[in-house]
Amino acid sequence: MSLLSARSIVCGCLLHLCFGLLSSQYCVPRKTVSYLNDLKLFREDGISHYSTMLIREDLGVLLLGAREAIYALDINNISNKKAEVNWRVTEEKQRECTYKGKSAEVECRNYIRTLHNINDTTVYVCGTNAFSPLCDYLTFANGELTLKKRLEEGKGKCPFDPFQRYSSLMVGNDLYSATSINFLGSEPVVLRSSNLALRTEFKSSWLSEPNFVYMDFVGESVDSPDGDDDKVYLFFSENAMEYDFYSKVVVSRVARVCKGDMGGQRTLQRKWTSFLKARLDCSFPKPSLPPIVQDVFLLKHKDWRKSVFYAVFTPQSGLSQMSAVCAYTVSSIRDLFNEGKFKTSVAVETSHVKWVMYTSEVPVPRPGACINNVARNLRINRSLELPDKTLQFIRDRPLMDEAVRPMTGAPLLLKKGALLTRIVVDSVSALDGKKYNVMFIGTENGFIQKAVNFDGEMFIIEEIQVHENPNPITTLRLSSSKGQLYAGSEFGVVQMPVSNCSRSESCEDCVLSRDPYCAWDSSSARCSSVSSLSPEAAIQSLKEGNVTLCPPPDPGAVVNFALVPGNTIQLPCQLHSNLACLHWRFSDQPVRSNNKYYIYSGGLLILNASESDAGLYACDSVEQINSRTYNRTVVVYHLRLSPDPEVAVSPTPGTTATKSSVQTLNPAVTVTVPGPEGEEPPLPENQSDTNRVSRLEVAVSLLTLLCLSLIGVLLWIWCRGHWKCFKLTKSSKSAEGRKHTQNRTSEIKLLGPESEKPCSANNNHCAIDFKGNGEYHFPPRANISSLSGLGYIHDESEI
Ligand SMILES: *[C@@H]1O[C@H](CO)[C@@H](O)[C@H](O)[C@H]1NC(C)=O
Ligand SMILES: *[C@@H]1O[C@H](CO)[C@@H](O)[C@H](O)[C@H]1NC(C)=O
Ligand SMILES: *[C@@H]1O[C@H](CO)[C@@H](O)[C@H](O)[C@H]1NC(C)=O
Ligand SMILES: *[C@@H]1O[C@H](CO)[C@@H](O)[C@H](O)[C@H]1NC(C)=O
Ligand SMILES: *[C@@H]1O[C@H](CO)[C@@H](O)[C@H](O)[C@H]1NC(C)=O
Ligand SMILES: *[C@@H]1O[C@H](CO)[C@@H](O)[C@H](O)[C@H]1NC(C)=O
Ligand SMILES: *[C@@H]1O[C@H](CO)[C@@H](O)[C@H](O)[C@H]1NC(C)=O
Ligand SMILES: *[C@@H]1O[C@H](CO)[C@@H](O)[C@H](O)[C@H]1NC(C)=O
């Protein structure tokens, strides 16, 4: 029976919440803020794929590139459009594109993919232009956006395919781009478009079916004792060459080039002499195939050595709904490239090549190094003067032997549920004067997770639903100075403040939220932004979540409630935190769910109440913070027998409980559904519906049944959208995930194989330790090839 199954899911849900996952290593967001329609939104009819953003604080605008349109939006309120310009494909181009077999209405359009600053007035813009990329110059002046019609070839700067991942970066007047330079998308390059254009070799040892994710610049020449050069770092995933594996395995990489690279004279002419790459390590708790990098953010520090790359990873096999964030310091990546060992290929059989650590002598100057003091002492001032020996070495061995390890040796965040897609990080000054790095991570289903890592403890402050429909977040930008986030999806862009402290109404909730942006202001008795507070009168406890300093909570009036024998009574109790569990006490004895009591996440039902049920009911919220338990009484009800039930009270739970209304009920009416707090968003019921005392003249049993099934169904719906119940709803969730992944028109394409071969059906098949670099112990071949349908043999000699 459906009611029964719904009820069992509800019970399972609560059981999980309270006993299963709190102790596990995966993070539960403390709060869930569902879509509230109070965020500033920008979208226009007929326009889609709001995928490219450029923040221009100097001009007070957010430049937004979409399909065939570019907008200048007020940076303080993106709903306010200041200017727009359209850039459509010509009919001729569209026709050419359709002849080549692409769809006229989807692929043969102009998707704006590139927006880069050139100078104070001018922006460089590129679009896919019906599979024939094109670039132009754009100005924003006198409230108008103008395309200068100084068209330039976009091949290599911008992808042909509107949905292919790519990355680019403007450094001075040089455009660095990582994309495919052909129609088929099969010839990847890392390109610098400048007076002296450079690119990568067309060799699979350099790039093998890569997916480019992110690029950034690090000014390493500043204060460099060895006279080093500035660098451009690139993050991507590609087919592994280092694993001796009979099927395709994808790995995540970081690569870098030197800004001053000019290519070689004879060897590597017009090619990078400084292209080095290494594997990125981010270990998931269970042994698995290497995870795939989806997005990266560089948190810049005054001292570039302390700048940190934050990277989001998702699993390679489509089965596990788990993501991670790992962070890497610039200095650790730099050290690996500057001092690490190289990998080299050796032929083991006629057609088989293995990549192993290179142990012989390395030529001088060191292959792949920028021109530094060592080179200059050898009278080498430019890469053009590098000896052939150095250049040949690097041409054949661009891969480092070791992998880059994450900062703390482990992920900063692990999360089950909807996959993570994009990340930005803000460095926030808290009340204690220290800086905390707050991560904002977009998900596949339109949420933003706001998380911190307190000395190894993962903590998700809250998750906020920013898109009404579960669309993947494809672009995420942060304006730290404005305290605003901009999240783009296929269907629109939303603007969200980095914090909204007013969501916490009590001191306890404010402190337990452990949000570096927020503290309790004792003078105004409000949870307020730290930047607006004087430290003396404010309470914040980030690492401990210690509420001792909060004023003792107002015990709250005891709420009177009428008991009508034979009826079902609902006592609501709203929790402020997903990490908390409800505990009910009746006359100080714990209440358990049984055939009399029914505990659900929003309160307690007393079925078929009898006279003996009169008395005091207390709802305690018990929250685990940093392995300590925090217990507080949310509300106390006094159930009074009312043989002449003229009076029922609609209580408002919480510390400010007041008698809100007194209503006369028809004696036959049994279920009183009192109103919950107005401001509390996370709980699942349709609250506007329940926000009054029902006056229904329906038979007792019918109503009870209706109510129960309604609550059950609502909870079940809530559970489906809620990762906490992943065990119960895993299959439906991953099915949803796949739908997104394979949707061609969606901007985000999660990397990784499409095949859904059951890996976890027998996890032993996947139990390969990809940590470490030397020896790998692979399962027998038969098992491996069963992992992936693709019988791919990676073989350098094919090149
Ligand atoms: C943002 O701009 C829109 C459109 O101009 C306007 O309707 C809205 O009131 C503005 N919101 C705020 C908070 O200023
Ligand atoms: C900005 O760059 C554009 C394109 O290179 C150029 O035409 C313009 O003169 C530059 N403007 C300034 C103020 O430098
Ligand atoms: C390299 O530069 C130094 C000073 O910048 C100069 O003295 C030297 O002659 C140059 N060497 C070559 C080979 O150009
Ligand atoms: C903060 O949250 C409150 C309560 O949900 C809401 O009323 C308010 O509009 C929000 N403020 C901002 C700036 O979003
Ligand atoms: C909480 O803070 C109070 C007052 O500062 C202090 O006495 C107490 O030891 C703290 N408790 C914990 C568990 O840190
Ligand atoms: C409700 O309880 C009374 C006794 O307390 C019992 O006689 C009656 O059958 C119960 N009704 C239902 C619907 O369970
Ligand atoms: C919470 O506190 C109340 C009263 O202080 C106590 O009766 C109850 O047992 C506590 N609950 C838990 C789970 O510790
Ligand atoms: C809640 O109920 C109201 C009134 O029946 C309805 O208009 C609204 O769509 C419902 N909201 C949800 C989320 O179901």
PDB file of N, CA and C in Angstrom, residues 36-76:
ATOM      1  N   LEU A  36      13.370  30.939  -3.169  1.00  0.00           N
ATOM      2  CA  LEU A  36      12.524  31.914  -2.491  1.00  0.00           C
ATOM      3  C   LEU A  36      12.061  33.042  -3.388  1.00  0.00           C
ATOM      4  N   ASN A  37      12.590  33.115  -4.590  1.00  0.00           N
ATOM      5  CA  ASN A  37      12.137  34.160  -5.495  1.00  0.00           C
ATOM      6  C   ASN A  37      12.505  35.551  -4.993  1.00  0.00           C
ATOM      7  N   ASP A  38      13.460  35.636  -4.038  1.00  0.00           N
ATOM      8  CA  ASP A  38      13.864  36.964  -3.600  1.00  0.00           C
ATOM      9  C   ASP A  38      15.254  37.316  -4.138  1.00  0.00           C
ATOM     10  N   LEU A  39      15.766  36.453  -5.014  1.00  0.00           N
ATOM     11  CA  LEU A  39      17.068  36.741  -5.616  1.00  0.00           C
ATOM     12  C   LEU A  39      16.846  37.532  -6.902  1.00  0.00           C
ATOM     13  N   LYS A  40      17.822  38.376  -7.215  1.00  0.00           N
ATOM     14  CA  LYS A  40      17.712  39.144  -8.453  1.00  0.00           C
ATOM     15  C   LYS A  40      18.043  38.233  -9.625  1.00  0.00           C
ATOM     16  N   LEU A  41      17.196  38.296 -10.608  1.00  0.00           N
ATOM     17  CA  LEU A  41      17.304  37.361 -11.731  1.00  0.00           C
ATOM     18  C   LEU A  41      17.385  38.132 -13.034  1.00  0.00           C
ATOM     19  N   PHE A  42      18.167  37.598 -13.965  1.00  0.00           N
ATOM     20  CA  PHE A  42      18.122  38.160 -15.312  1.00  0.00           C
ATOM     21  C   PHE A  42      17.901  37.041 -16.317  1.00  0.00           C
ATOM     22  N   ARG A  43      16.908  37.239 -17.160  1.00  0.00           N
ATOM     23  CA  ARG A  43      16.710  36.361 -18.301  1.00  0.00           C
ATOM     24  C   ARG A  43      15.859  37.103 -19.313  1.00  0.00           C
ATOM     25  N   GLU A  44      16.002  36.736 -20.554  1.00  0.00           N
ATOM     26  CA  GLU A  44      15.205  37.381 -21.593  1.00  0.00           C
ATOM     27  C   GLU A  44      14.541  36.318 -22.435  1.00  0.00           C
ATOM     28  N   ASP A  45      13.355  36.629 -22.871  1.00  0.00           N
ATOM     29  CA  ASP A  45      12.627  35.674 -23.703  1.00  0.00           C
ATOM     30  C   ASP A  45      13.398  35.399 -24.988  1.00  0.00           C
ATOM     31  N   GLY A  46      13.441  34.164 -25.362  1.00  0.00           N
ATOM     32  CA  GLY A  46      14.073  33.793 -26.622  1.00  0.00           C
ATOM     33  C   GLY A  46      15.587  33.701 -26.550  1.00  0.00           C
ATOM     34  N   ILE A  47      16.176  34.038 -25.402  1.00  0.00           N
ATOM     35  CA  ILE A  47      17.635  33.974 -25.266  1.00  0.00           C
ATOM     36  C   ILE A  47      17.972  32.882 -24.254  1.00  0.00           C
ATOM     37  N   SER A  48      18.991  32.100 -24.572  1.00  0.00           N
ATOM     38  CA  SER A  48      19.381  31.031 -23.654  1.00  0.00           C
ATOM     39  C   SER A  48      20.896  30.977 -23.541  1.00  0.00           C
ATOM     40  N   HIS A  49      21.384  30.045 -22.740  1.00  0.00           N
ATOM     41  CA  HIS A  49      22.813  29.798 -22.568  1.00  0.00           C
ATOM     42  C   HIS A  49      23.564  31.035 -22.093  1.00  0.00           C
ATOM     43  N   TYR A  50      23.213  31.433 -20.887  1.00  0.00           N
ATOM     44  CA  TYR A  50      23.877  32.578 -20.263  1.00  0.00           C
ATOM     45  C   TYR A  50      25.178  32.061 -19.650  1.00  0.00           C
ATOM     46  N   SER A  51      26.179  31.916 -20.460  1.00  0.00           N
ATOM     47  CA  SER A  51      27.311  31.102 -20.007  1.00  0.00           C
ATOM     48  C   SER A  51      28.594  31.867 -19.795  1.00  0.00           C
ATOM     49  N   THR A  52      28.709  33.080 -20.296  1.00  0.00           N
ATOM     50  CA  THR A  52      29.994  33.771 -20.216  1.00  0.00           C
ATOM     51  C   THR A  52      29.793  35.077 -19.452  1.00  0.00           C
ATOM     52  N   MET A  53      30.653  35.296 -18.457  1.00  0.00           N
ATOM     53  CA  MET A  53      30.496  36.503 -17.640  1.00  0.00           C
ATOM     54  C   MET A  53      31.830  37.189 -17.457  1.00  0.00           C
ATOM     55  N   LEU A  54      31.761  38.501 -17.439  1.00  0.00           N
ATOM     56  CA  LEU A  54      32.943  39.303 -17.132  1.00  0.00           C
ATOM     57  C   LEU A  54      32.494  40.415 -16.192  1.00  0.00           C
ATOM     58  N   ILE A  55      33.097  40.443 -14.999  1.00  0.00           N
ATOM     59  CA  ILE A  55      32.732  41.467 -14.020  1.00  0.00           C
ATOM     60  C   ILE A  55      33.583  42.700 -14.283  1.00  0.00           C
ATOM     61  N   ARG A  56      32.942  43.841 -14.472  1.00  0.00           N
ATOM     62  CA  ARG A  56      33.683  45.096 -14.638  1.00  0.00           C
ATOM     63  C   ARG A  56      33.250  46.030 -13.524  1.00  0.00           C
ATOM     64  N   GLU A  57      33.938  45.898 -12.383  1.00  0.00           N
ATOM     65  CA  GLU A  57      33.597  46.760 -11.256  1.00  0.00           C
ATOM     66  C   GLU A  57      33.835  48.222 -11.605  1.00  0.00           C
ATOM     67  N   ASP A  58      34.881  48.470 -12.423  1.00  0.00           N
ATOM     68  CA  ASP A  58      35.193  49.857 -12.792  1.00  0.00           C
ATOM     69  C   ASP A  58      34.042  50.501 -13.568  1.00  0.00           C
ATOM     70  N   LEU A  59      33.351  49.718 -14.381  1.00  0.00           N
ATOM     71  CA  LEU A  59      32.240  50.256 -15.166  1.00  0.00           C
ATOM     72  C   LEU A  59      30.890  50.039 -14.468  1.00  0.00           C
ATOM     73  N   GLY A  60      30.924  49.307 -13.350  1.00  0.00           N
ATOM     74  CA  GLY A  60      29.682  49.048 -12.621  1.00  0.00           C
ATOM     75  C   GLY A  60      28.758  48.079 -13.335  1.00  0.00           C
ATOM     76  N   VAL A  61      29.330  47.230 -14.188  1.00  0.00           N
ATOM     77  CA  VAL A  61      28.468  46.294 -14.917  1.00  0.00           C
ATOM     78  C   VAL A  61      29.004  44.864 -14.857  1.00  0.00           C
ATOM     79  N   LEU A  62      28.075  43.959 -15.057  1.00  0.00           N
ATOM     80  CA  LEU A  62      28.409  42.573 -15.322  1.00  0.00           C
ATOM     81  C   LEU A  62      28.147  42.371 -16.813  1.00  0.00           C
ATOM     82  N   LEU A  63      29.197  42.051 -17.565  1.00  0.00           N
ATOM     83  CA  LEU A  63      28.990  41.754 -18.985  1.00  0.00           C
ATOM     84  C   LEU A  63      28.621  40.280 -19.085  1.00  0.00           C
ATOM     85  N   LEU A  64      27.571  40.015 -19.828  1.00  0.00           N
ATOM     86  CA  LEU A  64      27.033  38.662 -19.889  1.00  0.00           C
ATOM     87  C   LEU A  64      26.895  38.233 -21.339  1.00  0.00           C
ATOM     88  N   GLY A  65      27.525  37.121 -21.677  1.00  0.00           N
ATOM     89  CA  GLY A  65      27.414  36.580 -23.026  1.00  0.00           C
ATOM     90  C   GLY A  65      26.440  35.420 -23.032  1.00  0.00           C
ATOM     91  N   ALA A  66      25.497  35.454 -23.968  1.00  0.00           N
ATOM     92  CA  ALA A  66      24.508  34.388 -24.076  1.00  0.00           C
ATOM     93  C   ALA A  66      24.467  33.946 -25.540  1.00  0.00           C
ATOM     94  N   ARG A  67      23.389  33.285 -25.925  1.00  0.00           N
ATOM     95  CA  ARG A  67      23.284  32.874 -27.313  1.00  0.00           C
ATOM     96  C   ARG A  67      22.861  34.067 -28.160  1.00  0.00           C
ATOM     97  N   GLU A  68      23.752  34.509 -29.007  1.00  0.00           N
ATOM     98  CA  GLU A  68      23.514  35.600 -29.952  1.00  0.00           C
ATOM     99  C   GLU A  68      23.225  36.936 -29.287  1.00  0.00           C
ATOM    100  N   ALA A  69      23.649  37.108 -28.042  1.00  0.00           N
ATOM    101  CA  ALA A  69      23.436  38.396 -27.388  1.00  0.00           C
ATOM    102  C   ALA A  69      24.483  38.632 -26.311  1.00  0.00           C
ATOM    103  N   ILE A  70      24.794  39.913 -26.120  1.00  0.00           N
ATOM    104  CA  ILE A  70      25.682  40.316 -25.033  1.00  0.00           C
ATOM    105  C   ILE A  70      24.964  41.427 -24.269  1.00  0.00           C
ATOM    106  N   TYR A  71      25.032  41.349 -22.923  1.00  0.00           N
ATOM    107  CA  TYR A  71      24.331  42.322 -22.095  1.00  0.00           C
ATOM    108  C   TYR A  71      25.307  43.009 -21.162  1.00  0.00           C
ATOM    109  N   ALA A  72      24.982  44.271 -20.838  1.00  0.00           N
ATOM    110  CA  ALA A  72      25.652  44.955 -19.738  1.00  0.00           C
ATOM    111  C   ALA A  72      24.602  45.112 -18.652  1.00  0.00           C
ATOM    112  N   LEU A  73      24.813  44.436 -17.515  1.00  0.00           N
ATOM    113  CA  LEU A  73      23.827  44.457 -16.429  1.00  0.00           C
ATOM    114  C   LEU A  73      24.397  45.221 -15.238  1.00  0.00           C
ATOM    115  N   ASP A  74      23.539  45.934 -14.559  1.00  0.00           N
ATOM    116  CA  ASP A  74      23.938  46.647 -13.348  1.00  0.00           C
ATOM    117  C   ASP A  74      24.538  45.644 -12.358  1.00  0.00           C
ATOM    118  N   ILE A  75      25.754  45.905 -11.940  1.00  0.00           N
ATOM    119  CA  ILE A  75      26.452  44.929 -11.091  1.00  0.00           C
ATOM    120  C   ILE A  75      25.776  44.794  -9.722  1.00  0.00           C
ATOM    121  N   ASN A  76      25.040  45.845  -9.300  1.00  0.00           N
ATOM    122  CA  ASN A  76      24.351  45.786  -8.008  1.00  0.00           C
ATOM    123  C   ASN A  76      22.973  45.158  -8.108  1.00  0.00           C
TER     124      ASN A  76
END
